[in-house]
Amino acid sequence: MALLPRLNRGPTLALLCAVYFGAGLSLASIGPNLSALAANVGRDVALIGSQFTAFSLGTVLVQFVVGPFSDRYGQRTVLSLGLLMMGLGILGESLSRDLTLLLVFAGLGGLGFGSILSAGSVLVPRLFPVRGTSALNLINLFFGVGSIVGPLVAGRTLAQWGSPLPALWLGAGLLLGLFPLALLAAEADVSIEGTLNGSVPWLLVLLLGCLLLVYSGTEIALGGWAALYLEIGAGMAPAQAAIAVAGFWFALTLGRGAGALLGLRFSALQVLLMTIMLLLSGSVLLFFMVGNPTGSIGALLVLGLAFGPIFPTTMALVAVTSGGRGTAAAVALAIGNSGGAIIPPLMGLVLSRAGPPAVALLVVISTSIVFLLACAVVVVSRRAQQL
């Protein structure tokens, strides 16, 4: 590989778009595959929710080592290993016939996904210090595109072949196929200028990490359980519910496209506050539309649109406040990805024990917490004159 030319920052951005597309396709395909995975291992579908915990734990744990590892070997190495681990993890989940083995592969996939997130969240702001918010929203827009394609493929193969598993195989193949190109990605070692006296405002980083925790956990939970939520609460057929979930991811993708455009005109903090207000509106709508198929789908579309810009915009804020330091990004991601280990299995338990109304209430509570954390970020940032 040393004899091959390195990619400059433009092709590297395009590569990251493809990587995030493959990651989004893979993760969004898991929800429509929950019943198939449960059948593969011979367990109840509610118990399969533990794979969300295993995946998220892998995503969190890798953040404790990815900082020093990237300092020594570079972001392209982190990205390459992330592709390899996530691809093998997703493939292994789809082929597992034992719950323990499935959870092991889910953890491996989480390690890979956490590495991909870390590499993208650090590399993009360094390569594009002026338009970091827009660039991060752009690559995450492709995550959303993949998230649309995944459930559509799962629904199509379920209808034609009686199994949604090919969607997972497609996602794993894309990730593994991009591995050689990732070895050629551009590298950037400089920090973003403008950091206050070169110090990291850790209180802001921690608050942003906690905001990511509640937000990401809720997004993963809704994306994973929305199909069953619609089947149980609105009486939709599985294939129709899978298509409706694709609509959720389509709205999320539109949200990230909107975030990329808004980032050209407004500050990252302003974009974040606007989208969180929309998020609250969507959660209230979901609560009042329980049992109504059209209303529930409409609420999911509003939530998807609001979810879209939150992760990339929050990571852009982390980059701005920390001067693009990989350690700060790793801390925020470690805290943020913990939400995926808590809220998705909790939502699955609530859905199976208390039903869709309790799930809708859980979404209202979690989005309200996101709003309060955003308010705290505004207060602290103004006192520090940081954002």
mmCIF file of C-alpha atoms in Angstrom:
data_model
loop_
_atom_site.group_PDB
_atom_site.id
_atom_site.type_symbol
_atom_site.label_atom_id
_atom_site.label_comp_id
_atom_site.label_asym_id
_atom_site.label_seq_id
_atom_site.Cartn_x
_atom_site.Cartn_y
_atom_site.Cartn_z
ATOM 1 C CA MET A 1 0.000 0.000 0.000
ATOM 2 C CA ALA A 2 2.951 2.348 0.552
ATOM 3 C CA LEU A 3 3.522 2.444 -3.238
ATOM 4 C CA LEU A 4 -0.051 3.579 -3.923
ATOM 5 C CA PRO A 5 -0.946 7.317 -3.899
ATOM 6 C CA ARG A 6 -2.701 8.738 -0.862
ATOM 7 C CA LEU A 7 -6.121 10.277 -1.358
ATOM 8 C CA ASN A 8 -6.406 14.035 -0.890
ATOM 9 C CA ARG A 9 -9.123 15.534 1.274
ATOM 10 C CA GLY A 10 -11.854 15.593 -1.428
ATOM 11 C CA PRO A 11 -11.685 11.867 -2.288
ATOM 12 C CA THR A 12 -11.264 11.097 1.414
ATOM 13 C CA LEU A 13 -14.530 12.905 2.133
ATOM 14 C CA ALA A 14 -16.177 10.864 -0.646
ATOM 15 C CA LEU A 15 -14.729 7.684 0.881
ATOM 16 C CA LEU A 16 -16.137 8.603 4.285
ATOM 17 C CA CYS A 17 -19.546 9.187 2.680
ATOM 18 C CA ALA A 18 -19.394 5.632 1.295
ATOM 19 C CA VAL A 19 -18.257 4.261 4.671
ATOM 20 C CA TYR A 20 -21.102 5.962 6.504
ATOM 21 C CA PHE A 21 -23.542 4.728 3.845
ATOM 22 C CA GLY A 22 -22.461 1.139 4.504
ATOM 23 C CA ALA A 23 -22.633 1.624 8.266
ATOM 24 C CA GLY A 24 -26.110 3.145 8.058
ATOM 25 C CA LEU A 25 -27.370 0.359 5.802
ATOM 26 C CA SER A 26 -26.049 -2.282 8.187
ATOM 27 C CA LEU A 27 -27.422 -0.756 11.387
ATOM 28 C CA ALA A 28 -30.839 0.119 9.960
ATOM 29 C CA SER A 29 -31.189 -3.461 8.699
ATOM 30 C CA ILE A 30 -30.934 -4.874 12.207
ATOM 31 C CA GLY A 31 -34.408 -3.689 13.272
ATOM 32 C CA PRO A 32 -36.304 -5.501 10.483
ATOM 33 C CA ASN A 33 -34.080 -8.539 11.166
ATOM 34 C CA LEU A 34 -34.789 -8.862 14.907
ATOM 35 C CA SER A 35 -37.357 -11.620 14.402
ATOM 36 C CA ALA A 36 -35.059 -13.442 11.964
ATOM 37 C CA LEU A 37 -32.109 -13.215 14.361
ATOM 38 C CA ALA A 38 -34.320 -14.491 17.196
ATOM 39 C CA ALA A 39 -35.381 -17.441 15.029
ATOM 40 C CA ASN A 40 -31.748 -18.185 14.163
ATOM 41 C CA VAL A 41 -30.761 -18.546 17.815
ATOM 42 C CA GLY A 42 -34.082 -19.964 19.009
ATOM 43 C CA ARG A 43 -34.812 -17.202 21.530
ATOM 44 C CA ASP A 44 -37.627 -14.743 22.180
ATOM 45 C CA VAL A 45 -37.369 -11.542 20.147
ATOM 46 C CA ALA A 46 -37.395 -9.367 23.305
ATOM 47 C CA LEU A 47 -34.184 -11.091 24.437
ATOM 48 C CA ILE A 48 -32.514 -10.215 21.133
ATOM 49 C CA GLY A 49 -32.618 -6.612 22.317
ATOM 50 C CA SER A 50 -29.483 -7.510 24.282
ATOM 51 C CA GLN A 51 -27.574 -7.327 21.006
ATOM 52 C CA PHE A 52 -28.094 -3.536 21.133
ATOM 53 C CA THR A 53 -26.371 -3.551 24.513
ATOM 54 C CA ALA A 54 -23.462 -5.663 23.258
ATOM 55 C CA PHE A 55 -23.070 -3.473 20.174
ATOM 56 C CA SER A 56 -23.150 -0.251 22.182
ATOM 57 C CA LEU A 57 -20.709 -1.571 24.775
ATOM 58 C CA GLY A 58 -18.262 -2.290 21.972
ATOM 59 C CA THR A 59 -18.809 1.238 20.626
ATOM 60 C CA VAL A 60 -18.106 2.706 24.071
ATOM 61 C CA LEU A 61 -15.157 0.518 25.051
ATOM 62 C CA VAL A 62 -13.194 1.220 21.883
ATOM 63 C CA GLN A 63 -13.174 4.951 22.737
ATOM 64 C CA PHE A 64 -10.859 4.251 25.692
ATOM 65 C CA VAL A 65 -8.106 3.070 23.359
ATOM 66 C CA VAL A 66 -8.828 4.789 20.061
ATOM 67 C CA GLY A 67 -7.268 8.120 21.142
ATOM 68 C CA PRO A 68 -3.768 6.864 21.936
ATOM 69 C CA PHE A 69 -3.993 4.332 19.098
ATOM 70 C CA SER A 70 -4.801 7.036 16.544
ATOM 71 C CA ASP A 71 -2.007 9.251 17.921
ATOM 72 C CA ARG A 72 0.449 6.485 17.143
ATOM 73 C CA TYR A 73 -0.951 4.935 13.960
ATOM 74 C CA GLY A 74 -3.186 7.668 12.496
ATOM 75 C CA GLN A 75 -6.887 8.076 11.747
ATOM 76 C CA ARG A 76 -6.729 6.074 8.508
ATOM 77 C CA THR A 77 -5.653 3.006 10.484
ATOM 78 C CA VAL A 78 -8.521 3.504 12.933
ATOM 79 C CA LEU A 79 -10.934 3.825 10.008
ATOM 80 C CA SER A 80 -9.573 0.727 8.257
ATOM 81 C CA LEU A 81 -9.745 -1.476 11.339
ATOM 82 C CA GLY A 82 -13.212 -0.130 12.059
ATOM 83 C CA LEU A 83 -14.435 -1.251 8.645
ATOM 84 C CA LEU A 84 -12.922 -4.688 9.122
ATOM 85 C CA MET A 85 -14.391 -5.215 12.600
ATOM 86 C CA MET A 86 -17.852 -3.855 11.815
ATOM 87 C CA GLY A 87 -18.121 -5.814 8.578
ATOM 88 C CA LEU A 88 -17.150 -9.068 10.250
ATOM 89 C CA GLY A 89 -19.398 -8.325 13.229
ATOM 90 C CA ILE A 90 -22.513 -7.707 11.120
ATOM 91 C CA LEU A 91 -21.807 -10.784 9.001
ATOM 92 C CA GLY A 92 -21.239 -12.883 12.111
ATOM 93 C CA GLU A 93 -24.525 -11.737 13.672
ATOM 94 C CA SER A 94 -26.467 -12.764 10.591
ATOM 95 C CA LEU A 95 -24.934 -16.247 10.588
ATOM 96 C CA SER A 96 -24.969 -16.975 14.336
ATOM 97 C CA ARG A 97 -27.003 -19.891 15.630
ATOM 98 C CA ASP A 98 -26.201 -19.288 19.300
ATOM 99 C CA LEU A 99 -27.155 -16.252 21.386
ATOM 100 C CA THR A 100 -23.741 -15.950 23.031
ATOM 101 C CA LEU A 101 -21.982 -16.028 19.664
ATOM 102 C CA LEU A 102 -24.424 -13.455 18.305
ATOM 103 C CA LEU A 103 -23.631 -11.123 21.202
ATOM 104 C CA VAL A 104 -19.883 -11.590 20.663
ATOM 105 C CA PHE A 105 -20.224 -10.593 17.019
ATOM 106 C CA ALA A 106 -22.492 -7.676 18.015
ATOM 107 C CA GLY A 107 -19.740 -6.466 20.347
ATOM 108 C CA LEU A 108 -17.177 -6.790 17.545
ATOM 109 C CA GLY A 109 -19.455 -4.786 15.274
ATOM 110 C CA GLY A 110 -19.730 -2.143 17.976
ATOM 111 C CA LEU A 111 -15.949 -1.908 18.258
ATOM 112 C CA GLY A 112 -15.815 -1.318 14.528
ATOM 113 C CA PHE A 113 -18.624 1.217 14.479
ATOM 114 C CA GLY A 114 -17.068 3.155 17.361
ATOM 115 C CA SER A 115 -13.769 3.272 15.462
ATOM 116 C CA ILE A 116 -15.527 4.541 12.332
ATOM 117 C CA LEU A 117 -17.347 7.239 14.323
ATOM 118 C CA SER A 118 -14.143 8.345 16.019
ATOM 119 C CA ALA A 119 -12.167 8.492 12.777
ATOM 120 C CA GLY A 120 -14.872 10.452 10.966
ATOM 121 C CA SER A 121 -15.589 12.827 13.856
ATOM 122 C CA VAL A 122 -11.900 13.740 14.224
ATOM 123 C CA LEU A 123 -10.670 13.563 10.636
ATOM 124 C CA VAL A 124 -13.421 15.611 8.968
ATOM 125 C CA PRO A 125 -13.152 18.729 11.205
ATOM 126 C CA ARG A 126 -9.361 18.612 10.785
ATOM 127 C CA LEU A 127 -9.570 18.340 7.001
ATOM 128 C CA PHE A 128 -12.322 20.986 6.790
ATOM 129 C CA PRO A 129 -11.753 23.392 9.715
ATOM 130 C CA VAL A 130 -13.970 26.158 8.261
ATOM 131 C CA ARG A 131 -16.969 24.057 7.177
ATOM 132 C CA GLY A 132 -16.714 21.267 9.713
ATOM 133 C CA THR A 133 -20.416 21.354 10.677
ATOM 134 C CA SER A 134 -21.545 21.062 7.060
ATOM 135 C CA ALA A 135 -18.975 18.375 6.214
ATOM 136 C CA LEU A 136 -19.953 16.271 9.241
ATOM 137 C CA ASN A 137 -23.619 16.619 8.348
ATOM 138 C CA LEU A 138 -22.765 15.580 4.786
ATOM 139 C CA ILE A 139 -21.089 12.284 5.682
ATOM 140 C CA ASN A 140 -23.863 11.570 8.185
ATOM 141 C CA LEU A 141 -26.386 12.335 5.443
ATOM 142 C CA PHE A 142 -24.981 9.292 3.634
ATOM 143 C CA PHE A 143 -25.408 7.317 6.851
ATOM 144 C CA GLY A 144 -29.057 8.264 6.558
ATOM 145 C CA VAL A 145 -29.203 7.229 2.897
ATOM 146 C CA GLY A 146 -27.862 3.819 3.869
ATOM 147 C CA SER A 147 -30.412 3.700 6.666
ATOM 148 C CA ILE A 148 -33.169 4.157 4.106
ATOM 149 C CA VAL A 149 -31.820 1.481 1.789
ATOM 150 C CA GLY A 150 -31.334 -1.112 4.551
ATOM 151 C CA PRO A 151 -34.986 -1.505 5.629
ATOM 152 C CA LEU A 152 -36.128 -1.291 1.997
ATOM 153 C CA VAL A 153 -33.824 -4.153 1.051
ATOM 154 C CA ALA A 154 -34.935 -6.100 4.130
ATOM 155 C CA GLY A 155 -38.606 -5.562 3.311
ATOM 156 C CA ARG A 156 -38.076 -6.524 -0.336
ATOM 157 C CA THR A 157 -36.157 -9.713 0.382
ATOM 158 C CA LEU A 158 -38.639 -10.631 3.126
ATOM 159 C CA ALA A 159 -41.516 -10.312 0.673
ATOM 160 C CA GLN A 160 -39.760 -12.165 -2.161
ATOM 161 C CA TRP A 161 -37.526 -14.697 -0.429
ATOM 162 C CA GLY A 162 -39.058 -14.949 3.029
ATOM 163 C CA SER A 163 -35.955 -13.576 4.812
ATOM 164 C CA PRO A 164 -34.624 -10.072 5.521
ATOM 165 C CA LEU A 165 -31.080 -11.357 6.225
ATOM 166 C CA PRO A 166 -29.662 -10.423 2.775
ATOM 167 C CA ALA A 167 -29.816 -6.769 3.849
ATOM 168 C CA LEU A 168 -27.244 -7.529 6.570
ATOM 169 C CA TRP A 169 -25.076 -9.430 4.094
ATOM 170 C CA LEU A 170 -25.136 -6.480 1.709
ATOM 171 C CA GLY A 171 -24.096 -4.061 4.462
ATOM 172 C CA ALA A 172 -21.266 -6.300 5.648
ATOM 173 C CA GLY A 173 -20.020 -6.731 2.084
ATOM 174 C CA LEU A 174 -19.912 -2.980 1.493
ATOM 175 C CA LEU A 175 -17.953 -2.342 4.682
ATOM 176 C CA LEU A 176 -15.418 -5.064 3.977
ATOM 177 C CA GLY A 177 -15.098 -3.934 0.360
ATOM 178 C CA LEU A 178 -14.123 -0.393 1.420
ATOM 179 C CA PHE A 179 -11.330 -1.634 3.701
ATOM 180 C CA PRO A 180 -8.507 -1.397 1.081
ATOM 181 C CA LEU A 181 -9.491 2.158 0.096
ATOM 182 C CA ALA A 182 -9.512 3.298 3.726
ATOM 183 C CA LEU A 183 -5.809 2.458 3.931
ATOM 184 C CA LEU A 184 -5.206 5.254 1.406
ATOM 185 C CA ALA A 185 -7.251 7.961 3.165
ATOM 186 C CA ALA A 186 -5.808 11.410 3.811
ATOM 187 C CA GLU A 187 -4.419 12.203 7.243
ATOM 188 C CA ALA A 188 -4.531 15.504 9.143
ATOM 189 C CA ASP A 189 -2.620 16.084 12.353
ATOM 190 C CA VAL A 190 -3.311 19.768 12.958
ATOM 191 C CA SER A 191 -5.890 20.990 15.448
ATOM 192 C CA ILE A 192 -8.609 23.522 14.753
ATOM 193 C CA GLU A 193 -7.472 27.014 15.652
ATOM 194 C CA GLY A 194 -9.336 29.196 18.069
ATOM 195 C CA THR A 195 -9.272 27.077 21.204
ATOM 196 C CA LEU A 196 -9.356 29.109 24.432
ATOM 197 C CA ASN A 197 -5.714 29.191 25.598
ATOM 198 C CA GLY A 198 -5.250 25.709 24.165
ATOM 199 C CA SER A 199 -7.316 24.187 26.984
ATOM 200 C CA VAL A 200 -10.281 21.826 26.703
ATOM 201 C CA PRO A 201 -13.524 22.980 28.388
ATOM 202 C CA TRP A 202 -14.319 19.594 29.844
ATOM 203 C CA LEU A 203 -17.649 20.617 31.379
ATOM 204 C CA LEU A 204 -18.980 21.491 27.928
ATOM 205 C CA VAL A 205 -17.579 18.281 26.462
ATOM 206 C CA LEU A 206 -19.234 16.242 29.227
ATOM 207 C CA LEU A 207 -22.585 17.997 28.757
ATOM 208 C CA LEU A 208 -22.438 17.411 25.005
ATOM 209 C CA GLY A 209 -21.552 13.775 25.658
ATOM 210 C CA CYS A 210 -24.570 13.387 27.949
ATOM 211 C CA LEU A 211 -26.781 15.000 25.316
ATOM 212 C CA LEU A 212 -25.472 12.447 22.813
ATOM 213 C CA LEU A 213 -26.148 9.648 25.311
ATOM 214 C CA VAL A 214 -29.873 10.363 25.551
ATOM 215 C CA TYR A 215 -30.268 11.364 21.905
ATOM 216 C CA SER A 216 -28.358 8.443 20.367
ATOM 217 C CA GLY A 217 -29.984 5.899 22.653
ATOM 218 C CA THR A 218 -33.434 7.168 21.664
ATOM 219 C CA GLU A 219 -32.608 7.235 17.955
ATOM 220 C CA ILE A 220 -31.166 3.715 17.989
ATOM 221 C CA ALA A 221 -34.120 2.477 20.027
ATOM 222 C CA LEU A 222 -36.711 3.977 17.688
ATOM 223 C CA GLY A 223 -34.883 2.786 14.608
ATOM 224 C CA GLY A 224 -34.600 -0.706 16.041
ATOM 225 C CA TRP A 225 -38.076 -1.124 17.555
ATOM 226 C CA ALA A 226 -40.219 1.064 15.263
ATOM 227 C CA ALA A 227 -41.175 -1.878 13.044
ATOM 228 C CA LEU A 228 -42.504 -3.925 15.973
ATOM 229 C CA TYR A 229 -44.023 -0.769 17.496
ATOM 230 C CA LEU A 230 -46.068 -0.249 14.337
ATOM 231 C CA GLU A 231 -46.985 -3.922 14.085
ATOM 232 C CA ILE A 232 -48.214 -4.100 17.692
ATOM 233 C CA GLY A 233 -49.611 -0.605 18.116
ATOM 234 C CA ALA A 234 -50.991 0.097 14.646
ATOM 235 C CA GLY A 235 -51.678 -3.387 13.297
ATOM 236 C CA MET A 236 -49.355 -3.045 10.320
ATOM 237 C CA ALA A 237 -48.001 -6.039 8.407
ATOM 238 C CA PRO A 238 -44.234 -6.703 8.855
ATOM 239 C CA ALA A 239 -43.352 -5.785 5.258
ATOM 240 C CA GLN A 240 -45.352 -2.529 5.527
ATOM 241 C CA ALA A 241 -43.767 -1.698 8.872
ATOM 242 C CA ALA A 242 -40.300 -2.202 7.384
ATOM 243 C CA ILE A 243 -41.134 0.296 4.626
ATOM 244 C CA ALA A 244 -42.429 2.749 7.234
ATOM 245 C CA VAL A 245 -39.132 2.434 9.112
ATOM 246 C CA ALA A 246 -37.348 3.249 5.858
ATOM 247 C CA GLY A 247 -39.437 6.435 5.851
ATOM 248 C CA PHE A 248 -38.094 7.270 9.312
ATOM 249 C CA TRP A 249 -34.536 6.936 8.024
ATOM 250 C CA PHE A 250 -35.435 8.909 4.892
ATOM 251 C CA ALA A 251 -36.635 11.774 7.082
ATOM 252 C CA LEU A 252 -33.440 11.502 9.124
ATOM 253 C CA THR A 253 -31.444 11.780 5.905
ATOM 254 C CA LEU A 254 -33.375 14.882 4.864
ATOM 255 C CA GLY A 255 -32.623 16.289 8.300
ATOM 256 C CA ARG A 256 -28.912 15.821 7.800
ATOM 257 C CA GLY A 257 -29.111 17.422 4.391
ATOM 258 C CA ALA A 258 -30.910 20.354 6.001
ATOM 259 C CA GLY A 259 -28.254 20.414 8.727
ATOM 260 C CA ALA A 260 -25.513 20.672 6.102
ATOM 261 C CA LEU A 261 -27.265 23.667 4.531
ATOM 262 C CA LEU A 262 -28.121 25.318 7.845
ATOM 263 C CA GLY A 263 -24.496 24.927 8.928
ATOM 264 C CA LEU A 264 -23.495 27.297 6.132
ATOM 265 C CA ARG A 265 -25.649 30.071 7.600
ATOM 266 C CA PHE A 266 -26.054 29.430 11.321
ATOM 267 C CA SER A 267 -23.702 28.426 14.109
ATOM 268 C CA ALA A 268 -23.587 24.807 15.226
ATOM 269 C CA LEU A 269 -25.284 25.715 18.505
ATOM 270 C CA GLN A 270 -28.137 27.475 16.696
ATOM 271 C CA VAL A 271 -28.661 24.469 14.416
ATOM 272 C CA LEU A 272 -28.705 22.170 17.439
ATOM 273 C CA LEU A 273 -31.338 24.222 19.285
ATOM 274 C CA MET A 274 -33.618 24.436 16.242
ATOM 275 C CA THR A 275 -33.573 20.691 15.669
ATOM 276 C CA ILE A 276 -34.155 19.841 19.332
ATOM 277 C CA MET A 277 -37.302 22.007 19.380
ATOM 278 C CA LEU A 278 -38.565 20.020 16.389
ATOM 279 C CA LEU A 279 -37.623 16.813 18.212
ATOM 280 C CA LEU A 280 -39.837 17.741 21.165
ATOM 281 C CA SER A 281 -42.751 18.433 18.827
ATOM 282 C CA GLY A 282 -42.356 15.034 17.173
ATOM 283 C CA SER A 283 -42.290 13.171 20.480
ATOM 284 C CA VAL A 284 -45.509 14.861 21.651
ATOM 285 C CA LEU A 285 -47.152 13.988 18.337
ATOM 286 C CA LEU A 286 -46.071 10.347 18.699
ATOM 287 C CA PHE A 287 -47.657 10.201 22.156
ATOM 288 C CA PHE A 288 -51.025 11.508 20.954
ATOM 289 C CA MET A 289 -51.039 9.339 17.800
ATOM 290 C CA VAL A 290 -50.636 5.948 19.528
ATOM 291 C CA GLY A 291 -52.786 3.368 17.710
ATOM 292 C CA ASN A 292 -53.241 5.587 14.653
ATOM 293 C CA PRO A 293 -51.191 4.156 11.727
ATOM 294 C CA THR A 294 -51.054 7.358 9.694
ATOM 295 C CA GLY A 295 -50.449 9.574 12.722
ATOM 296 C CA SER A 296 -47.755 7.278 14.125
ATOM 297 C CA ILE A 297 -45.908 7.226 10.811
ATOM 298 C CA GLY A 298 -46.193 11.008 10.584
ATOM 299 C CA ALA A 299 -44.735 11.390 14.081
ATOM 300 C CA LEU A 300 -41.854 9.065 13.194
ATOM 301 C CA LEU A 301 -41.139 11.180 10.121
ATOM 302 C CA VAL A 302 -40.996 14.366 12.230
ATOM 303 C CA LEU A 303 -38.726 12.650 14.748
ATOM 304 C CA GLY A 304 -36.460 11.363 11.986
ATOM 305 C CA LEU A 305 -36.190 14.844 10.472
ATOM 306 C CA ALA A 306 -35.235 16.275 13.875
ATOM 307 C CA PHE A 307 -32.840 13.452 14.765
ATOM 308 C CA GLY A 308 -30.868 13.973 11.563
ATOM 309 C CA PRO A 309 -28.600 16.941 12.369
ATOM 310 C CA ILE A 310 -28.126 16.291 16.103
ATOM 311 C CA PHE A 311 -25.198 13.874 16.106
ATOM 312 C CA PRO A 312 -22.983 15.593 13.488
ATOM 313 C CA THR A 313 -23.808 19.041 14.844
ATOM 314 C CA THR A 314 -23.002 17.995 18.413
ATOM 315 C CA MET A 315 -19.694 16.472 17.300
ATOM 316 C CA ALA A 316 -18.933 19.700 15.431
ATOM 317 C CA LEU A 317 -19.500 21.553 18.724
ATOM 318 C CA VAL A 318 -17.108 19.163 20.464
ATOM 319 C CA ALA A 319 -14.520 19.842 17.756
ATOM 320 C CA VAL A 320 -14.940 23.621 18.043
ATOM 321 C CA THR A 321 -14.738 23.685 21.846
ATOM 322 C CA SER A 322 -11.754 21.323 22.039
ATOM 323 C CA GLY A 323 -9.715 22.550 19.100
ATOM 324 C CA GLY A 324 -10.276 19.299 17.207
ATOM 325 C CA ARG A 325 -8.625 17.124 19.853
ATOM 326 C CA GLY A 326 -9.165 13.407 19.408
ATOM 327 C CA THR A 327 -9.277 12.857 23.164
ATOM 328 C CA ALA A 328 -12.272 15.166 23.576
ATOM 329 C CA ALA A 329 -14.086 13.476 20.693
ATOM 330 C CA ALA A 330 -13.364 10.059 22.220
ATOM 331 C CA VAL A 331 -14.740 11.144 25.622
ATOM 332 C CA ALA A 332 -17.922 12.574 24.068
ATOM 333 C CA LEU A 333 -18.402 9.447 21.963
ATOM 334 C CA ALA A 334 -17.753 7.133 24.909
ATOM 335 C CA ILE A 335 -20.427 8.883 26.958
ATOM 336 C CA GLY A 336 -22.793 9.316 24.028
ATOM 337 C CA ASN A 337 -22.685 5.750 22.772
ATOM 338 C CA SER A 338 -23.519 4.465 26.257
ATOM 339 C CA GLY A 339 -27.094 5.441 25.459
ATOM 340 C CA GLY A 340 -27.277 2.637 22.939
ATOM 341 C CA ALA A 341 -26.570 0.146 25.712
ATOM 342 C CA ILE A 342 -29.368 1.486 27.920
ATOM 343 C CA ILE A 343 -32.330 2.907 26.021
ATOM 344 C CA PRO A 344 -32.864 0.330 23.197
ATOM 345 C CA PRO A 345 -33.150 -2.703 25.514
ATOM 346 C CA LEU A 346 -35.250 -0.579 27.895
ATOM 347 C CA MET A 347 -37.587 0.339 25.036
ATOM 348 C CA GLY A 348 -37.861 -3.324 24.029
ATOM 349 C CA LEU A 349 -38.764 -4.255 27.587
ATOM 350 C CA VAL A 350 -41.318 -1.448 27.834
ATOM 351 C CA LEU A 351 -42.837 -2.419 24.484
ATOM 352 C CA SER A 352 -43.214 -6.080 25.455
ATOM 353 C CA ARG A 353 -44.488 -5.397 29.000
ATOM 354 C CA ALA A 354 -46.449 -2.127 28.803
ATOM 355 C CA GLY A 355 -47.154 -1.629 25.090
ATOM 356 C CA PRO A 356 -46.891 1.256 22.608
ATOM 357 C CA PRO A 357 -48.372 4.028 24.862
ATOM 358 C CA ALA A 358 -45.565 3.525 27.387
ATOM 359 C CA VAL A 359 -43.004 3.571 24.575
ATOM 360 C CA ALA A 360 -44.377 6.903 23.334
ATOM 361 C CA LEU A 361 -44.165 8.296 26.874
ATOM 362 C CA LEU A 362 -40.561 7.106 27.131
ATOM 363 C CA VAL A 363 -39.743 9.035 23.940
ATOM 364 C CA VAL A 364 -41.335 12.206 25.361
ATOM 365 C CA ILE A 365 -39.256 11.871 28.544
ATOM 366 C CA SER A 366 -35.985 11.245 26.712
ATOM 367 C CA THR A 367 -36.433 14.137 24.263
ATOM 368 C CA SER A 368 -37.297 16.441 27.167
ATOM 369 C CA ILE A 369 -34.004 15.481 28.806
ATOM 370 C CA VAL A 370 -32.192 16.271 25.544
ATOM 371 C CA PHE A 371 -33.810 19.723 25.573
ATOM 372 C CA LEU A 372 -32.751 20.395 29.166
ATOM 373 C CA LEU A 373 -29.167 19.335 28.409
ATOM 374 C CA ALA A 374 -29.107 21.658 25.403
ATOM 375 C CA CYS A 375 -30.214 24.506 27.666
ATOM 376 C CA ALA A 376 -27.364 23.658 30.044
ATOM 377 C CA VAL A 377 -24.915 23.732 27.100
ATOM 378 C CA VAL A 378 -26.139 27.244 26.208
ATOM 379 C CA VAL A 379 -25.705 28.501 29.781
ATOM 380 C CA VAL A 380 -22.228 27.023 30.258
ATOM 381 C CA SER A 381 -21.013 28.093 26.817
ATOM 382 C CA ARG A 382 -22.124 31.684 27.379
ATOM 383 C CA ARG A 383 -20.332 31.823 30.716
ATOM 384 C CA ALA A 384 -17.181 30.441 29.114
ATOM 385 C CA GLN A 385 -17.713 32.572 25.974
ATOM 386 C CA GLN A 386 -16.845 29.413 24.081
ATOM 387 C CA LEU A 387 -19.550 29.050 21.398
#
